[in-house]
Amino acid sequence: MPNHPTSPAAKLRAVRGMNDILPDEARKWHRVESVFRSTAELYGYGELRTPIIEDTALFVRQVGETTDVVEKEMYSFERHGDQLTVRPEGTAGAARAYVEHGVAAKEPITRWYYLGPMFRGERPAKGRYRQFYQAGCELYGDPGPVCDAEMIELAMRVLRGLGINALTVHVNSLGSAGTRERYRAALLQHFTPLAAELSEDSRRRLEKNPLRILDSKDPKDRAAAAAAPSILEVLDDADREHFAAVRAALDALHIEHIVDPKLVRGLDYYTRTLFEIKAEAADLGAQSTVCGGGRYDEMVEGLGGPKTPAIGFAMGLERILVAMGADVAATRPASVYVAAMGRPAIAAALEIASGLRSGGIPCEVDARDAKLKSMLKRADASGAAYCLIIGEDELSRGAFTVKDLAARAQWEVARAEVVPFLAGRAGPAASEAPR
Ligand code: HAM
């Protein structure tokens, strides 16, 4: 029986497919986020923050009515008469902001990155969640093909910078509008005689969006999709040239890549270049795509802006963390556990702790007035690097004991010297040491 939140005995739990990230785990996230941010800044990207909730129509129109995301996965609701959706992805909201702020008129090329939670009601599995985090980049104003290759290079630099090296890059081209129309006709011709064998979803989508059948995970659709014609056969000359130039630029960047003509991705807004980066981490199973992206040259105009080419990608942070494996070095700042015994010592401890923090040294005060043994035990368990012991004796001598909890060494340090003494060991300069 599912928990019922109104029953007093029911234990409330996190929503299925949504995870808590506790501080030790969050430190690993900080590392991923900081490598992503600094890499994006290296390529001239600036951070964009948009609301997590947008008008439902934004996703229905841009992501596409017949996609799984829109048909089955969105968290949508009505409030104050507005139809709203908790964002399933970041590209549509970024383009909405680009148009809303008239950015095209202000700068010829715009480079934005974002980091944040996305929401899709998918079936939860390892690497697939209902709230998950994406780090994404979007570039407006350049039709490529060189920037397409640089975009892939940026994503690869982030992943390699995090120590993920077993990666494969898959690329394809969906062509421009005319090509996609021709391809739609070719797919319709291919799938119509096979309709009876297709899944229910695919039969329903056949007329409107046969491209989606290529992306279907349903085993019923796989055989029919495998025999479908390749889009590369119907690309027009300009599309073909664009795709060849993307591949040449990837070669110039020494990025090996696999052309996958059946790669269509699950969102309807793509035009021309498409790509996915897969990690070979065994733990990821079917969720090995750590990054997906592509060109979407029609979205800005579709949102009422000027005709503006665009390209972008997003990476799944949970999947990146799995691919990084268990030994992600989480750095934890060396901290000081202040153990005070007796009321006057507690008052002194508060003042000293305040001084330590002003000096950038993380610390916590044990003001339970407990026995030294119990405080030392807690100090060890807290993960602190040092314990500063303040008792009545120490107070009257004006010197405290500093214990190195790992090395089991200890020193007697004059009250006025405590902050400089610990600053050299646990202060900002020393705090990046892995523990
Ligand atoms: P997407 O392929 O839907 O593309 O998602 C990008 C990445 O987000 C995936 O490759 C995966 O790593 C991660 N991801 C997606 N769904 C989940 C999930 N349920 N649980 C965990 N991770 C997930 C987009 O969202 C596009 N907006 C990318 C883009 C940006 N295209 C152009 N610009």
Coordinates of C-alpha atoms and ligand atoms in Angstrom, one line a residue:
M1 CA 0.0 0.0 0.0
P2 CA 1.5 3.4 -0.9
N3 CA 2.0 5.7 2.0
H4 CA -0.9 8.1 2.5
P5 CA 0.4 11.4 3.6
T6 CA -2.7 12.1 5.7
S7 CA -2.4 8.9 7.7
P8 CA -0.5 9.9 10.9
A9 CA 1.4 6.6 11.1
A10 CA 2.7 6.8 7.5
K11 CA 6.3 7.6 7.1
L12 CA 6.8 10.4 4.6
R13 CA 9.4 9.6 2.1
A14 CA 11.0 11.4 -0.9
V15 CA 8.9 11.1 -4.0
R16 CA 9.7 8.0 -6.1
G17 CA 12.4 8.8 -8.6
M18 CA 13.5 11.9 -6.7
N19 CA 16.6 11.8 -4.5
D20 CA 18.1 13.6 -1.5
I21 CA 21.7 14.5 -1.9
L22 CA 23.4 14.6 1.5
P23 CA 26.5 16.7 2.1
D24 CA 29.2 14.1 1.4
E25 CA 27.6 13.3 -1.9
A26 CA 27.0 17.0 -2.6
R27 CA 30.7 17.6 -2.4
K28 CA 31.2 15.3 -5.4
W29 CA 28.4 17.3 -7.2
H30 CA 30.3 20.5 -6.5
R31 CA 33.4 19.1 -8.3
V32 CA 31.3 18.2 -11.4
E33 CA 29.6 21.6 -11.4
S34 CA 32.8 23.5 -10.9
V35 CA 34.5 21.6 -13.8
F36 CA 31.5 22.3 -16.0
R37 CA 31.3 26.0 -15.1
S38 CA 34.9 26.7 -15.6
T39 CA 35.0 24.8 -18.9
A40 CA 31.9 26.6 -20.2
E41 CA 33.5 30.0 -19.2
L42 CA 36.7 28.9 -21.1
Y43 CA 34.6 28.9 -24.3
G44 CA 33.0 32.2 -23.5
Y45 CA 29.7 31.0 -22.0
G46 CA 27.8 33.0 -19.3
E47 CA 25.3 31.5 -16.9
L48 CA 21.6 31.7 -17.5
R49 CA 19.1 31.1 -14.8
T50 CA 15.5 30.7 -15.8
P51 CA 12.4 29.7 -13.8
I52 CA 11.8 26.0 -13.2
I53 CA 8.1 26.5 -14.1
E54 CA 7.1 27.6 -17.6
D55 CA 3.9 27.8 -19.6
T56 CA 2.9 24.2 -20.6
A57 CA 2.5 25.5 -24.2
L58 CA 6.2 26.2 -24.4
F59 CA 7.1 22.6 -24.1
V60 CA 4.1 21.2 -26.1
R61 CA 5.0 23.4 -29.1
Q62 CA 8.8 23.2 -28.9
V63 CA 9.6 19.7 -27.5
G64 CA 6.7 18.3 -29.6
E65 CA 3.2 17.1 -29.0
T66 CA 4.0 13.5 -30.0
T67 CA 7.2 13.0 -28.0
D68 CA 7.2 10.8 -24.9
V69 CA 8.3 13.8 -22.8
V70 CA 5.2 15.8 -23.7
E71 CA 2.7 12.9 -24.0
K72 CA 3.6 11.0 -20.9
E73 CA 6.2 12.6 -18.7
M74 CA 5.5 16.2 -17.9
Y75 CA 4.5 17.4 -14.4
S76 CA 1.8 19.8 -15.4
F77 CA -0.8 21.6 -13.3
E78 CA -3.1 24.5 -13.3
R79 CA -2.7 27.5 -11.0
H80 CA -4.5 30.8 -11.0
G81 CA -6.0 29.9 -14.4
D82 CA -2.5 29.3 -16.0
Q83 CA -1.5 25.9 -17.4
L84 CA 2.0 25.4 -16.1
T85 CA 4.7 22.7 -16.4
V86 CA 7.8 22.0 -14.2
R87 CA 10.5 22.0 -16.9
P88 CA 11.4 18.7 -18.4
E89 CA 14.5 20.2 -20.1
G90 CA 16.3 23.5 -20.4
T91 CA 16.5 24.4 -24.1
A92 CA 12.9 25.6 -24.6
G93 CA 13.1 27.9 -21.6
A94 CA 16.5 29.3 -22.6
A95 CA 15.2 30.1 -26.1
R96 CA 12.1 31.7 -24.6
A97 CA 14.3 34.0 -22.5
Y98 CA 16.5 34.7 -25.6
V99 CA 13.4 36.0 -27.4
E100 CA 11.8 37.7 -24.4
H101 CA 14.9 39.8 -23.7
G102 CA 15.4 40.7 -27.4
V103 CA 19.0 39.3 -27.1
A104 CA 19.3 38.8 -30.9
A105 CA 19.2 42.5 -31.5
K106 CA 21.9 43.1 -28.8
E107 CA 24.6 40.6 -29.7
P108 CA 25.4 38.6 -32.8
I109 CA 26.4 35.4 -31.0
T110 CA 25.1 34.4 -27.6
R111 CA 26.6 31.7 -25.5
W112 CA 24.7 30.6 -22.4
Y113 CA 25.1 27.7 -19.9
Y114 CA 22.8 26.5 -17.2
L115 CA 22.8 24.0 -14.4
G116 CA 19.7 22.8 -12.6
P117 CA 17.0 20.2 -11.9
M118 CA 14.7 18.9 -14.7
F119 CA 11.6 16.8 -14.2
R120 CA 10.2 13.9 -16.2
G121 CA 7.8 11.2 -15.0
E122 CA 9.9 8.4 -16.5
R123 CA 10.1 4.9 -15.0
P124 CA 12.9 5.2 -12.4
A125 CA 16.1 3.1 -12.9
K126 CA 19.8 3.5 -12.2
G127 CA 20.7 6.7 -14.1
R128 CA 17.1 7.5 -14.9
Y129 CA 15.2 9.7 -12.4
R130 CA 12.1 11.8 -12.2
Q131 CA 14.0 14.8 -10.8
F132 CA 17.5 14.8 -12.4
Y133 CA 20.1 17.5 -13.0
Q134 CA 21.4 18.8 -16.2
A135 CA 24.3 21.0 -17.1
G136 CA 23.7 22.5 -20.5
C137 CA 25.1 24.9 -23.1
E138 CA 23.2 26.8 -25.8
L139 CA 24.7 28.9 -28.6
Y140 CA 22.6 31.3 -30.7
G141 CA 23.5 33.1 -33.9
D142 CA 25.9 30.8 -35.6
P143 CA 24.7 28.3 -38.3
G144 CA 27.9 26.2 -37.9
P145 CA 29.4 23.8 -38.8
V146 CA 32.6 24.7 -36.9
C147 CA 30.7 25.7 -33.8
D148 CA 28.9 22.4 -33.9
A149 CA 32.2 20.6 -33.6
E150 CA 33.4 23.0 -30.9
M151 CA 30.2 22.3 -28.9
I152 CA 31.0 18.6 -28.9
E153 CA 34.6 19.4 -28.0
L154 CA 33.4 21.5 -25.0
A155 CA 31.3 18.6 -23.8
M156 CA 34.2 16.2 -24.2
R157 CA 36.5 18.5 -22.3
V158 CA 34.1 18.6 -19.4
L159 CA 33.8 14.8 -19.3
R160 CA 37.5 14.2 -19.7
G161 CA 38.3 16.9 -17.1
L162 CA 36.2 14.7 -14.7
G163 CA 38.4 11.7 -15.6
I164 CA 35.8 10.0 -17.8
N165 CA 37.8 8.7 -20.8
A166 CA 35.9 5.7 -22.1
L167 CA 33.6 7.7 -24.2
T168 CA 32.1 7.4 -27.7
V169 CA 30.7 10.3 -29.8
H170 CA 27.8 9.5 -32.0
V171 CA 26.7 12.0 -34.7
N172 CA 24.0 12.3 -37.3
S173 CA 22.3 15.0 -39.4
L174 CA 18.5 15.5 -39.6
G175 CA 18.8 18.0 -42.4
S176 CA 16.8 21.1 -42.8
A177 CA 13.0 21.3 -43.1
G178 CA 12.7 20.1 -46.7
T179 CA 14.9 17.1 -46.0
R180 CA 12.9 16.1 -42.9
E181 CA 9.7 16.3 -45.0
R182 CA 11.2 14.0 -47.6
Y183 CA 12.4 11.7 -44.9
R184 CA 9.0 11.7 -43.2
A185 CA 7.5 10.5 -46.5
A186 CA 10.1 7.8 -46.9
L187 CA 9.5 6.6 -43.3
L188 CA 5.8 6.6 -43.8
Q189 CA 6.2 4.5 -46.9
H190 CA 8.5 2.1 -45.0
F191 CA 6.4 1.8 -41.8
T192 CA 2.8 1.8 -43.2
P193 CA 2.9 -1.8 -44.4
L194 CA 4.4 -2.9 -41.1
A195 CA 1.9 -1.0 -39.0
A196 CA 0.3 -4.1 -37.5
E197 CA 3.6 -5.2 -36.0
L198 CA 4.3 -1.8 -34.4
S199 CA 3.7 -0.8 -30.8
E200 CA 0.5 1.1 -30.0
D201 CA 2.4 4.3 -29.5
S202 CA 4.1 4.0 -32.8
R203 CA 0.9 3.2 -34.7
R204 CA -0.6 6.3 -33.2
R205 CA 2.4 8.4 -34.1
L206 CA 2.9 6.9 -37.6
E207 CA 1.0 9.6 -39.6
K208 CA 2.1 12.6 -37.5
N209 CA 5.6 11.9 -36.5
P210 CA 7.2 8.6 -37.9
L211 CA 10.6 9.8 -36.9
R212 CA 9.7 9.0 -33.3
I213 CA 9.4 5.3 -34.2
L214 CA 13.2 5.2 -34.9
D215 CA 13.7 6.4 -31.3
S216 CA 11.3 3.9 -29.7
K217 CA 12.7 1.5 -27.1
D218 CA 9.8 -0.9 -27.6
P219 CA 11.1 -4.3 -28.8
K220 CA 8.1 -4.4 -31.2
D221 CA 9.4 -1.4 -33.1
R222 CA 13.1 -2.3 -33.1
A223 CA 13.1 -4.7 -36.1
A224 CA 11.0 -2.4 -38.3
A225 CA 13.2 0.6 -37.3
A226 CA 16.4 -1.2 -38.0
A227 CA 15.3 -1.8 -41.6
A228 CA 14.1 1.8 -42.1
P229 CA 15.8 4.0 -44.8
S230 CA 18.7 6.2 -43.6
I231 CA 18.2 9.9 -43.4
L232 CA 21.7 10.3 -44.9
E233 CA 20.3 9.1 -48.2
V234 CA 17.8 11.9 -48.4
L235 CA 20.0 14.9 -47.2
D236 CA 20.1 17.7 -49.8
D237 CA 23.4 19.1 -51.0
A238 CA 23.6 21.9 -48.5
D239 CA 22.8 19.5 -45.5
R240 CA 25.3 17.0 -46.8
E241 CA 28.0 19.7 -47.1
H242 CA 27.2 21.0 -43.6
F243 CA 27.4 17.5 -42.1
A244 CA 30.7 16.8 -43.9
A245 CA 32.1 20.1 -42.5
V246 CA 31.1 19.2 -39.0
R247 CA 32.9 15.9 -39.3
A248 CA 36.0 17.6 -40.8
A249 CA 36.1 20.0 -37.9
L250 CA 35.8 17.1 -35.4
D251 CA 38.7 15.5 -37.2
A252 CA 40.7 18.7 -36.9
L253 CA 39.9 18.6 -33.1
H254 CA 41.0 14.9 -33.0
I255 CA 37.6 13.8 -31.8
E256 CA 36.8 10.3 -33.1
H257 CA 33.1 9.9 -33.8
I258 CA 30.7 7.3 -35.1
V259 CA 28.0 8.3 -37.7
D260 CA 24.8 6.8 -36.6
P261 CA 22.1 7.4 -39.2
K262 CA 19.3 6.2 -36.9
L263 CA 20.1 8.7 -34.2
V264 CA 17.1 11.0 -34.0
R265 CA 16.8 11.8 -30.3
G266 CA 13.6 12.1 -28.4
L267 CA 12.8 15.8 -28.9
D268 CA 11.1 17.3 -32.0
Y269 CA 13.0 20.6 -32.3
Y270 CA 16.2 19.3 -33.9
T271 CA 17.5 20.3 -37.4
R272 CA 20.8 19.2 -39.0
T273 CA 23.5 18.2 -36.5
L274 CA 22.6 15.8 -33.7
F275 CA 25.0 14.1 -31.3
E276 CA 25.2 11.9 -28.2
I277 CA 28.1 11.0 -26.0
K278 CA 28.0 7.6 -24.4
A279 CA 30.1 6.5 -21.4
E280 CA 31.2 2.9 -21.2
A281 CA 30.7 2.6 -17.5
A282 CA 29.2 -0.9 -16.8
D283 CA 27.0 0.5 -14.0
L284 CA 25.1 2.7 -16.4
G285 CA 23.5 -0.1 -18.4
A286 CA 21.0 1.3 -20.8
Q287 CA 21.4 4.8 -19.4
S288 CA 24.9 5.3 -20.9
T289 CA 24.1 8.5 -22.7
V290 CA 25.7 11.1 -20.6
C291 CA 25.3 14.0 -23.0
G292 CA 22.9 14.7 -25.8
G293 CA 22.4 17.7 -28.1
G294 CA 22.0 19.1 -31.5
R295 CA 21.1 22.0 -33.7
Y296 CA 17.6 23.6 -33.5
D297 CA 17.7 26.3 -36.1
E298 CA 13.9 26.9 -36.1
M299 CA 13.1 27.3 -32.4
V300 CA 13.8 31.0 -31.9
E301 CA 11.7 32.0 -34.9
G302 CA 9.0 29.6 -33.8
L303 CA 8.9 31.5 -30.5
G304 CA 8.3 34.8 -32.3
G305 CA 12.0 35.9 -32.5
P306 CA 14.1 36.6 -35.6
K307 CA 15.4 33.7 -37.6
T308 CA 18.3 32.6 -35.5
P309 CA 20.3 29.4 -35.8
A310 CA 21.1 27.6 -32.5
I311 CA 22.8 24.6 -31.1
G312 CA 23.2 23.1 -27.7
F313 CA 23.6 20.1 -25.4
A314 CA 22.8 18.9 -22.0
M315 CA 24.5 16.4 -19.8
G316 CA 22.9 14.3 -17.0
L317 CA 24.8 15.0 -13.8
E318 CA 23.7 11.7 -12.0
R319 CA 25.0 9.7 -15.0
I320 CA 28.3 11.6 -15.0
L321 CA 28.7 10.8 -11.3
V322 CA 28.1 7.1 -12.0
A323 CA 30.5 7.1 -14.9
M324 CA 33.1 8.7 -12.6
G325 CA 32.9 5.7 -10.4
A326 CA 33.2 5.3 -6.6
D327 CA 36.6 7.0 -6.2
V328 CA 35.5 10.6 -6.9
A329 CA 37.8 12.5 -4.6
A330 CA 35.4 14.6 -2.5
T331 CA 37.3 17.3 -0.9
R332 CA 36.2 18.3 2.5
P333 CA 37.7 21.3 4.2
A334 CA 39.8 20.5 7.3
S335 CA 37.8 21.6 10.3
V336 CA 38.3 22.2 14.0
Y337 CA 36.2 20.6 16.7
V338 CA 36.2 23.0 19.7
A339 CA 35.7 21.0 23.0
A340 CA 34.8 23.2 25.9
M341 CA 34.6 22.1 29.5
G342 CA 32.8 24.3 32.1
R343 CA 30.8 27.5 31.7
P344 CA 33.7 30.0 31.4
A345 CA 35.4 27.7 28.9
I346 CA 32.2 27.5 26.8
A347 CA 32.1 31.3 26.7
A348 CA 35.7 31.4 25.6
A349 CA 35.1 28.7 23.0
L350 CA 32.3 30.8 21.4
E351 CA 34.6 33.7 21.1
I352 CA 37.5 31.6 19.7
A353 CA 35.2 29.8 17.3
S354 CA 34.0 33.1 16.0
G355 CA 37.6 34.2 15.5
L356 CA 38.4 30.9 13.7
R357 CA 35.5 31.4 11.3
S358 CA 36.6 35.0 10.6
G359 CA 40.0 33.5 9.7
G360 CA 38.2 31.2 7.2
I361 CA 38.7 28.1 9.4
P362 CA 35.6 25.8 9.6
C363 CA 34.8 24.8 13.1
E364 CA 32.0 23.5 15.4
V365 CA 31.6 24.1 19.2
D366 CA 30.7 21.2 21.5
A367 CA 28.9 23.2 24.2
R368 CA 27.3 20.2 26.0
D369 CA 29.7 20.5 28.9
A370 CA 30.5 16.8 28.4
K371 CA 33.4 14.8 29.6
L372 CA 36.6 15.1 27.6
K373 CA 36.5 11.5 26.5
S374 CA 33.1 11.8 25.1
M375 CA 34.0 15.0 23.3
L376 CA 37.1 13.5 21.7
K377 CA 35.0 10.6 20.5
R378 CA 32.5 13.0 18.9
A379 CA 35.4 15.0 17.4
D380 CA 36.7 11.8 15.7
A381 CA 33.3 10.8 14.4
S382 CA 32.7 14.4 13.1
G383 CA 35.5 14.0 10.6
A384 CA 37.2 17.1 12.0
A385 CA 41.0 17.3 11.5
Y386 CA 41.8 19.0 14.8
C387 CA 40.3 19.2 18.2
L388 CA 40.8 22.4 20.3
I389 CA 40.5 21.6 24.0
I390 CA 39.4 24.4 26.3
G391 CA 39.1 23.6 30.0
E392 CA 39.3 25.7 33.2
D393 CA 43.0 24.9 33.6
E394 CA 43.7 25.9 30.0
L395 CA 41.8 29.1 30.5
S396 CA 43.8 30.1 33.6
R397 CA 47.1 29.2 31.8
G398 CA 45.9 31.2 28.7
A399 CA 47.0 28.3 26.5
F400 CA 44.9 25.5 24.8
T401 CA 45.6 22.0 23.6
V402 CA 45.4 21.5 19.8
K403 CA 45.1 17.8 18.9
D404 CA 45.7 16.5 15.3
L405 CA 43.1 13.8 15.3
A406 CA 44.6 11.8 12.5
A407 CA 48.3 12.0 13.4
R408 CA 47.5 11.8 17.2
A409 CA 50.0 14.7 17.7
Q410 CA 49.2 17.6 20.1
W411 CA 50.5 21.0 20.9
E412 CA 50.0 23.6 23.6
V413 CA 49.1 26.9 21.9
A414 CA 48.8 30.4 23.5
R415 CA 45.3 31.8 23.2
A416 CA 46.3 34.7 20.9
E417 CA 48.2 32.2 18.6
V418 CA 45.3 29.7 18.1
V419 CA 43.9 31.3 15.0
P420 CA 47.3 31.8 13.2
F421 CA 48.4 28.3 14.3
L422 CA 45.3 26.6 12.9
A423 CA 45.1 28.9 9.8
G424 CA 48.3 27.4 8.5
R425 CA 46.9 23.9 8.9
A426 CA 43.1 24.1 8.4
G427 CA 42.5 27.6 6.9
P428 CA 41.5 28.4 3.3
A429 CA 45.0 27.7 1.9
A430 CA 45.1 24.2 3.4
S431 CA 41.4 23.4 3.0
E432 CA 41.6 21.8 -0.5
A433 CA 43.6 18.8 0.7
P434 CA 41.6 15.6 0.1
R435 CA 40.5 13.9 3.2
Ligands
HAM1 P1 18.0 14.9 -23.5 O1 18.7 13.9 -24.4 O2 16.5 14.7 -23.3 O3 18.3 16.3 -24.2 O4 18.7 15.0 -22.1 C1 20.1 15.3 -22.0 C2 20.8 14.4 -21.0 O5 20.1 14.5 -19.7 C3 20.7 12.9 -21.3 O6 21.7 12.5 -22.2 C4 20.9 12.3 -19.9 O7 22.3 12.3 -19.6 C5 20.2 13.3 -19.0 N1 18.8 12.8 -18.7 C6 17.7 12.9 -19.5 N2 16.6 12.3 -18.9 C7 17.1 11.9 -17.7 C8 16.5 11.2 -16.6 N3 15.2 10.9 -16.5 N4 17.3 10.8 -15.5 C9 18.6 11.1 -15.5 N5 19.2 11.8 -16.5 C10 18.5 12.1 -17.6 C11 17.8 17.5 -23.7 O8 17.2 17.6 -22.6 C12 18.1 18.7 -24.6 N6 17.5 19.9 -23.9 C13 19.5 18.8 -24.8 C14 19.9 20.0 -25.7 C15 20.3 21.2 -25.3 N7 19.7 20.0 -27.0 C16 20.0 21.2 -27.5 N8 20.4 21.9 -26.4

